[in-house]
PDB file of C-alpha atoms in Angstrom:
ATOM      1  CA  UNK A   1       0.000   0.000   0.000  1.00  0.00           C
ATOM      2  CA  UNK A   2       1.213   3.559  -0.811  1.00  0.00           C
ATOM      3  CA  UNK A   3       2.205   6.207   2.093  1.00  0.00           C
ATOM      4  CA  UNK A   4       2.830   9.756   1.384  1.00  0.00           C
ATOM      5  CA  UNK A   5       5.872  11.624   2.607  1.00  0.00           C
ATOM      6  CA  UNK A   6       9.663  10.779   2.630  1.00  0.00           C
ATOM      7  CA  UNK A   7       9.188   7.030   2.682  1.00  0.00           C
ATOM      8  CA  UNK A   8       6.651   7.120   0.110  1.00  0.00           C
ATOM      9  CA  UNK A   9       9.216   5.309  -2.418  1.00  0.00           C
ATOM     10  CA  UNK A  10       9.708   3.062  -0.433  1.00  0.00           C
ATOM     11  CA  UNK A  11       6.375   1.728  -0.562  1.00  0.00           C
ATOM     12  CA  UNK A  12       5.516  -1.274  -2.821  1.00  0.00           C
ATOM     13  CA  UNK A  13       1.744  -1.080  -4.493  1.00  0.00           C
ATOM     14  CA  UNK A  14       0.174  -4.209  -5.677  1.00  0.00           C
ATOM     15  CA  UNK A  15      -3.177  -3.723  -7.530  1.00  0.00           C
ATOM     16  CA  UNK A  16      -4.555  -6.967  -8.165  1.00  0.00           C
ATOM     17  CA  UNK A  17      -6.215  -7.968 -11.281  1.00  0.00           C
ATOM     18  CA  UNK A  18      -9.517  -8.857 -12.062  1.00  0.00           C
ATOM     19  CA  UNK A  19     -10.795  -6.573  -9.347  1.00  0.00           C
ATOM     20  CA  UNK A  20     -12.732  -3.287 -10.199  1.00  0.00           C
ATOM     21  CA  UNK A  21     -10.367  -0.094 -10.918  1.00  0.00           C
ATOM     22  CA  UNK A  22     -10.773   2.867  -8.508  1.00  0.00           C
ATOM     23  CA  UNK A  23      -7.802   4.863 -10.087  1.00  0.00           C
ATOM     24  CA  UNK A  24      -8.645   8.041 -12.172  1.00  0.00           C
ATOM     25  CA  UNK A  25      -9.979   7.100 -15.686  1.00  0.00           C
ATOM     26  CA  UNK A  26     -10.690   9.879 -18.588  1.00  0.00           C
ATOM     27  CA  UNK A  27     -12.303   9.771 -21.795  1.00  0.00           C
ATOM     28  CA  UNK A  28     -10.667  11.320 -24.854  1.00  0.00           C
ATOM     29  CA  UNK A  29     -12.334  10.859 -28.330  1.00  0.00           C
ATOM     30  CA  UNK A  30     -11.489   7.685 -29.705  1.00  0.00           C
ATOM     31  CA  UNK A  31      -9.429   6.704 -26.636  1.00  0.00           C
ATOM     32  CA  UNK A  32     -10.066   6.002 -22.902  1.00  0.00           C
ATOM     33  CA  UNK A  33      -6.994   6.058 -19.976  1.00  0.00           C
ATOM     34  CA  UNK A  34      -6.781   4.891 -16.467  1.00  0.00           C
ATOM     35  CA  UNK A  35      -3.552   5.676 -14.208  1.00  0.00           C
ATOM     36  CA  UNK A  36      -2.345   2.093 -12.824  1.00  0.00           C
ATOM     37  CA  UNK A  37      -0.242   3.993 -10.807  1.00  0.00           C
ATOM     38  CA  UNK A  38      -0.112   8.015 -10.307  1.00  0.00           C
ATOM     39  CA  UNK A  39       2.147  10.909  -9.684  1.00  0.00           C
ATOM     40  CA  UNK A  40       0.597  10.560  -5.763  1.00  0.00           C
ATOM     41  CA  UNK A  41       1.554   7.611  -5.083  1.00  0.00           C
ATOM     42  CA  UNK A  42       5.160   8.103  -6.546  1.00  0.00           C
ATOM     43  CA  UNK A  43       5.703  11.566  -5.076  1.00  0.00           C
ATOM     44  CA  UNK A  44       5.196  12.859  -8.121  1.00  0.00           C
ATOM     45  CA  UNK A  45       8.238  10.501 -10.073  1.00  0.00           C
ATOM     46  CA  UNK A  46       6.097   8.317 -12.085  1.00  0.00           C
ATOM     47  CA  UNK A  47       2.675   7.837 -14.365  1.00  0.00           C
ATOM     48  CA  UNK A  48       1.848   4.484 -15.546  1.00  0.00           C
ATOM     49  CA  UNK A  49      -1.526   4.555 -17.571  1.00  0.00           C
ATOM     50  CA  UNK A  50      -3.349   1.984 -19.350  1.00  0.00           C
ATOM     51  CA  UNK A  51      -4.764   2.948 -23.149  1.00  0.00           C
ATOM     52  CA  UNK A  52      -7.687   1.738 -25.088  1.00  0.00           C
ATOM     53  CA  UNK A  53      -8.467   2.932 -28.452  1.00  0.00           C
ATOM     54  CA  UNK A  54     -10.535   2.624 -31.635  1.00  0.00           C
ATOM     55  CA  UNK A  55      -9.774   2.807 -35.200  1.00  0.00           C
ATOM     56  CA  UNK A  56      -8.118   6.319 -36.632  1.00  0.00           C
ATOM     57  CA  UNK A  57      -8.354   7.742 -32.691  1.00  0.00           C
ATOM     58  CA  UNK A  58      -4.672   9.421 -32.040  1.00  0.00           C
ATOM     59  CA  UNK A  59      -3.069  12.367 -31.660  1.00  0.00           C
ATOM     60  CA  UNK A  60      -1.707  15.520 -32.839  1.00  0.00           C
ATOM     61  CA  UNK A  61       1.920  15.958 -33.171  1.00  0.00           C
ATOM     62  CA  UNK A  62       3.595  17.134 -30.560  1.00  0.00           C
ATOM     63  CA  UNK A  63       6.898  17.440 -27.324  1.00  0.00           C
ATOM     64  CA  UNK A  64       6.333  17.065 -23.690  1.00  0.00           C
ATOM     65  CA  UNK A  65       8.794  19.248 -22.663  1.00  0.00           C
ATOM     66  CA  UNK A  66       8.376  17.624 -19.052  1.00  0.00           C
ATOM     67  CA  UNK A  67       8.920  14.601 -19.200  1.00  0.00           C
ATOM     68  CA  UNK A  68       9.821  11.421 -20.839  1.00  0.00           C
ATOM     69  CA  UNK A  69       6.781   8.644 -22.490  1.00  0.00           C
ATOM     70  CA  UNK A  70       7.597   4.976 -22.692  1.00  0.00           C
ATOM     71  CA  UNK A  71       4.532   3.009 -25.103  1.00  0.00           C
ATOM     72  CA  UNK A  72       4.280  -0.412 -24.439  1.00  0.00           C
ATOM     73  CA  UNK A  73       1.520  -1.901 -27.061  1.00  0.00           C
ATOM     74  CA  UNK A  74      -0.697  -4.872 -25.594  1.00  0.00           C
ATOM     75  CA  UNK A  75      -3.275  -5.500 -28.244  1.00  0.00           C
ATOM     76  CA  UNK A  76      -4.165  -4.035 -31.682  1.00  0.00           C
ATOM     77  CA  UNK A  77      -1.633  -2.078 -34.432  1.00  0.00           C
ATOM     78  CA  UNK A  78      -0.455   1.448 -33.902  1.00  0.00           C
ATOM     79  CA  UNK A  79       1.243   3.836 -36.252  1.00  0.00           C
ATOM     80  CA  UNK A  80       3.832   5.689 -34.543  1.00  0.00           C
ATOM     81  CA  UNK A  81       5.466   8.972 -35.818  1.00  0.00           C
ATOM     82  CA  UNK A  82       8.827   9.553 -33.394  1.00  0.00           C
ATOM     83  CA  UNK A  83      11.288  12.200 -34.753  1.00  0.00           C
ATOM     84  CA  UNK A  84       9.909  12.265 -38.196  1.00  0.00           C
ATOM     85  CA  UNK A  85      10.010   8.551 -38.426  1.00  0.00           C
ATOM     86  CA  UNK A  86       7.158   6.299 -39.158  1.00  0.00           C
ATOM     87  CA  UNK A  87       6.686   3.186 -38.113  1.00  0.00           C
ATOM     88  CA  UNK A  88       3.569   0.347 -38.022  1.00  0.00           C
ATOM     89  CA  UNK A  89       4.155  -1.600 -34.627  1.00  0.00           C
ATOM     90  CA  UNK A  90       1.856  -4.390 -32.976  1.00  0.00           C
ATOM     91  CA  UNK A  91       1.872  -6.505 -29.659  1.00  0.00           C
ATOM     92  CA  UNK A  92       5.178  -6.146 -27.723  1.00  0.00           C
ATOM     93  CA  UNK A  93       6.513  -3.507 -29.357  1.00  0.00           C
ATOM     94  CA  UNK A  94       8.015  -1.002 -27.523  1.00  0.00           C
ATOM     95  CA  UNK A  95       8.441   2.878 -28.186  1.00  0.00           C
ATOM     96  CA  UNK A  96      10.513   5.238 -25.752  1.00  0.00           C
ATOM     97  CA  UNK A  97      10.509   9.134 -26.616  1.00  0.00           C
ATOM     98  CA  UNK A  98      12.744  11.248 -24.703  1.00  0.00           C
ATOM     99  CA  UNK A  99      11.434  14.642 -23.571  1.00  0.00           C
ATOM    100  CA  UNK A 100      11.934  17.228 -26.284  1.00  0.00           C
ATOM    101  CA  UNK A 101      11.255  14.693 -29.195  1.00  0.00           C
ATOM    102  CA  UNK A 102       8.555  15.540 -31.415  1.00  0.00           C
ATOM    103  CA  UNK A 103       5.702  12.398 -32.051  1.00  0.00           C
ATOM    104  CA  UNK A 104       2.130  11.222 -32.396  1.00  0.00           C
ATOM    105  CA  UNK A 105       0.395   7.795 -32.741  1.00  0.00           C
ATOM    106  CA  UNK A 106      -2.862   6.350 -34.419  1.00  0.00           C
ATOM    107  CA  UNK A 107      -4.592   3.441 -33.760  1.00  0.00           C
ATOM    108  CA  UNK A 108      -5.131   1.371 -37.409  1.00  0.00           C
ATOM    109  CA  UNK A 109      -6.624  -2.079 -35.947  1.00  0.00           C
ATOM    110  CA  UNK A 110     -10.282  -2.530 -36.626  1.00  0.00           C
ATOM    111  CA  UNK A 111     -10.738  -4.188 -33.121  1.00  0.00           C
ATOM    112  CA  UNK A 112      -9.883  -1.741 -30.058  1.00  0.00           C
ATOM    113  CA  UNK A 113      -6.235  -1.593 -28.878  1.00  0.00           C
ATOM    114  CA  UNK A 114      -4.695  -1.167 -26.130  1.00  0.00           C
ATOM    115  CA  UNK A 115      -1.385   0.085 -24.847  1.00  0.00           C
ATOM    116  CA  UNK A 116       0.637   1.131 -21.580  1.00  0.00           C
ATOM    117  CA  UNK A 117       2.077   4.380 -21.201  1.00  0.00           C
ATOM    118  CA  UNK A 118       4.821   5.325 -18.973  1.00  0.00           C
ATOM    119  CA  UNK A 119       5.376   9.213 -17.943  1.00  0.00           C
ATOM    120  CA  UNK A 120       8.449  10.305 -16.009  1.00  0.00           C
ATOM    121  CA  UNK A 121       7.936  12.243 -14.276  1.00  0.00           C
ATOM    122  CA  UNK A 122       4.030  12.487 -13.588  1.00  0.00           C
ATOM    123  CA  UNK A 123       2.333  14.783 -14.134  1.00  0.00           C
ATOM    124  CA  UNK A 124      -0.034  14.776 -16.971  1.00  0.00           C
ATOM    125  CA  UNK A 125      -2.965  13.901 -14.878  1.00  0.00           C
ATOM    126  CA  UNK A 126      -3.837  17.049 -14.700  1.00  0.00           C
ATOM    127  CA  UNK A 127      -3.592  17.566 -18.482  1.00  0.00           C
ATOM    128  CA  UNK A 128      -6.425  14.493 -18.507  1.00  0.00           C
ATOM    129  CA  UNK A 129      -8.518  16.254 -16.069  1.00  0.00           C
ATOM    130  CA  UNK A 130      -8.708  19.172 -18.121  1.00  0.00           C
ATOM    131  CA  UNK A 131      -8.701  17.322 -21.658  1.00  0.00           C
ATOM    132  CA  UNK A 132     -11.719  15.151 -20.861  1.00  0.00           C
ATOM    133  CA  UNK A 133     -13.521  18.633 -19.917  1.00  0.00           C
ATOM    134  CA  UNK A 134     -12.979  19.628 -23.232  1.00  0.00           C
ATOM    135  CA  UNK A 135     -16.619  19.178 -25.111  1.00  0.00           C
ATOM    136  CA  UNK A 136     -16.901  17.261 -28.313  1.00  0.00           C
ATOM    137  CA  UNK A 137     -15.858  17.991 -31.289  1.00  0.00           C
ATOM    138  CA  UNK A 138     -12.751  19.378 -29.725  1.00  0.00           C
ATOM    139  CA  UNK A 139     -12.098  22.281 -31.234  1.00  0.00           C
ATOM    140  CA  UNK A 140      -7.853  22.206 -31.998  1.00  0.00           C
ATOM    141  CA  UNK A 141      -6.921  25.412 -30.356  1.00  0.00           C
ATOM    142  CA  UNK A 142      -8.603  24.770 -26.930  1.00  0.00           C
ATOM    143  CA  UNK A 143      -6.573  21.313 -26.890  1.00  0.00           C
ATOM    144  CA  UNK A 144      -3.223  22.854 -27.293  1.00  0.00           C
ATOM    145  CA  UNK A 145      -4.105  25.537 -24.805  1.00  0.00           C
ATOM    146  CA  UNK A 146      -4.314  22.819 -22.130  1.00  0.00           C
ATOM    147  CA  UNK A 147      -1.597  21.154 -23.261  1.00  0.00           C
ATOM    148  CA  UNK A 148       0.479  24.153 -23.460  1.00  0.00           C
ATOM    149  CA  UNK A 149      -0.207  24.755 -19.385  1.00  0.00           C
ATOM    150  CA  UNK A 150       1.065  21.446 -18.603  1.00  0.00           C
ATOM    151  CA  UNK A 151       4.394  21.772 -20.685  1.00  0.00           C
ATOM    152  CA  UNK A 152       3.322  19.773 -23.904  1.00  0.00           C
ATOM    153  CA  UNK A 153       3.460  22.083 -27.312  1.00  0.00           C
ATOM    154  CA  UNK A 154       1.250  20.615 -30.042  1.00  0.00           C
ATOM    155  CA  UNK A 155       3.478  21.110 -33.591  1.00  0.00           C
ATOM    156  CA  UNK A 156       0.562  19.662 -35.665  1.00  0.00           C
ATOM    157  CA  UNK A 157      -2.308  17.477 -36.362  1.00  0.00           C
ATOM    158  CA  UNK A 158      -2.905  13.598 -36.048  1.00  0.00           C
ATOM    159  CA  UNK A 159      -1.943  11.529 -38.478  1.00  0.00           C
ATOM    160  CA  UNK A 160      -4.389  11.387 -41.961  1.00  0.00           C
ATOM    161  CA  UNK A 161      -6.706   9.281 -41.507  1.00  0.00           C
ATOM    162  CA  UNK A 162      -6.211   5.342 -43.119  1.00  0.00           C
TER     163      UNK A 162
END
């Protein structure tokens, strides 16, 4: 179980699956997240959130200036744009972008997929709690204004459509 304060890292947290979620969940078009484990209960170190999304759901291109995003995909076929390259990747591949980096990803599976994402440091939960405010159809300038507050500059759109 997590503590807060100094010996908070030195916690372990086991969340056991199969059992229903209580950690923060948002809805994005296309995509839904849940935080497996949060900035709280890492002092603020570390984000690992949990990905679902449906066919040509992704997003713009973009740098976190914060921090740096590990992908680990689960299920389904992304197409990943890291640094002006692009690549198709499916189950157990593995993408790491280092802070600064410019990227964006699309889901191209016709079943939803699914993928973890590792932030370090945290962070972007509050980016979530403002994006899944946003109404629908988000309008592109609002989304980058968020963004922009929590240190991520959108450079672009999502990639076309398939």
């Amino acid at each position: 179980m997590a503590t807060s304060g100094p010996e908070a890292l030195r916690q372990f947290i086991i969340k056991q699956g199969g059992q229903p979620r209580t950690e923060p969940t948002w809805s994005l078009p296309g995509s839904q997240i849940t935080a497996l484990v949060t900035g709280h209960e890492t002092q603020g170190n570390l984000l690992i959130l949990e990905q679902t999304m449906v066919l040509n759901a992704g997003v713009p291109l973009h740098v976190n200036h914060r921090e740096d995003e590990s992908f680990h995909l689960v299920e389904g076929t992304y197409l990943f744009e890291v640094g002006g390259t692009l690549k198709e990747l499916g189950p157990g591949s593995h993408v790491f972008v280092p802070r600064g980096i410019a990227h964006r990803f699309q889901y191209v599976a016709e079943k939803p997929g699914k993928m973890l994402i590792i932030c370090q440091p945290a962070g972007l939960e509050s980016a979530f709690d403002e994006l899944a405010r946003i109404p629908e159809p988000v309008e592109p300038a609002k989304f980058a204004a968020v963004c922009q507050k929590y240190g991520v500059e959108v450079l672009g759109p999502p990639l076309p459509k398939r």
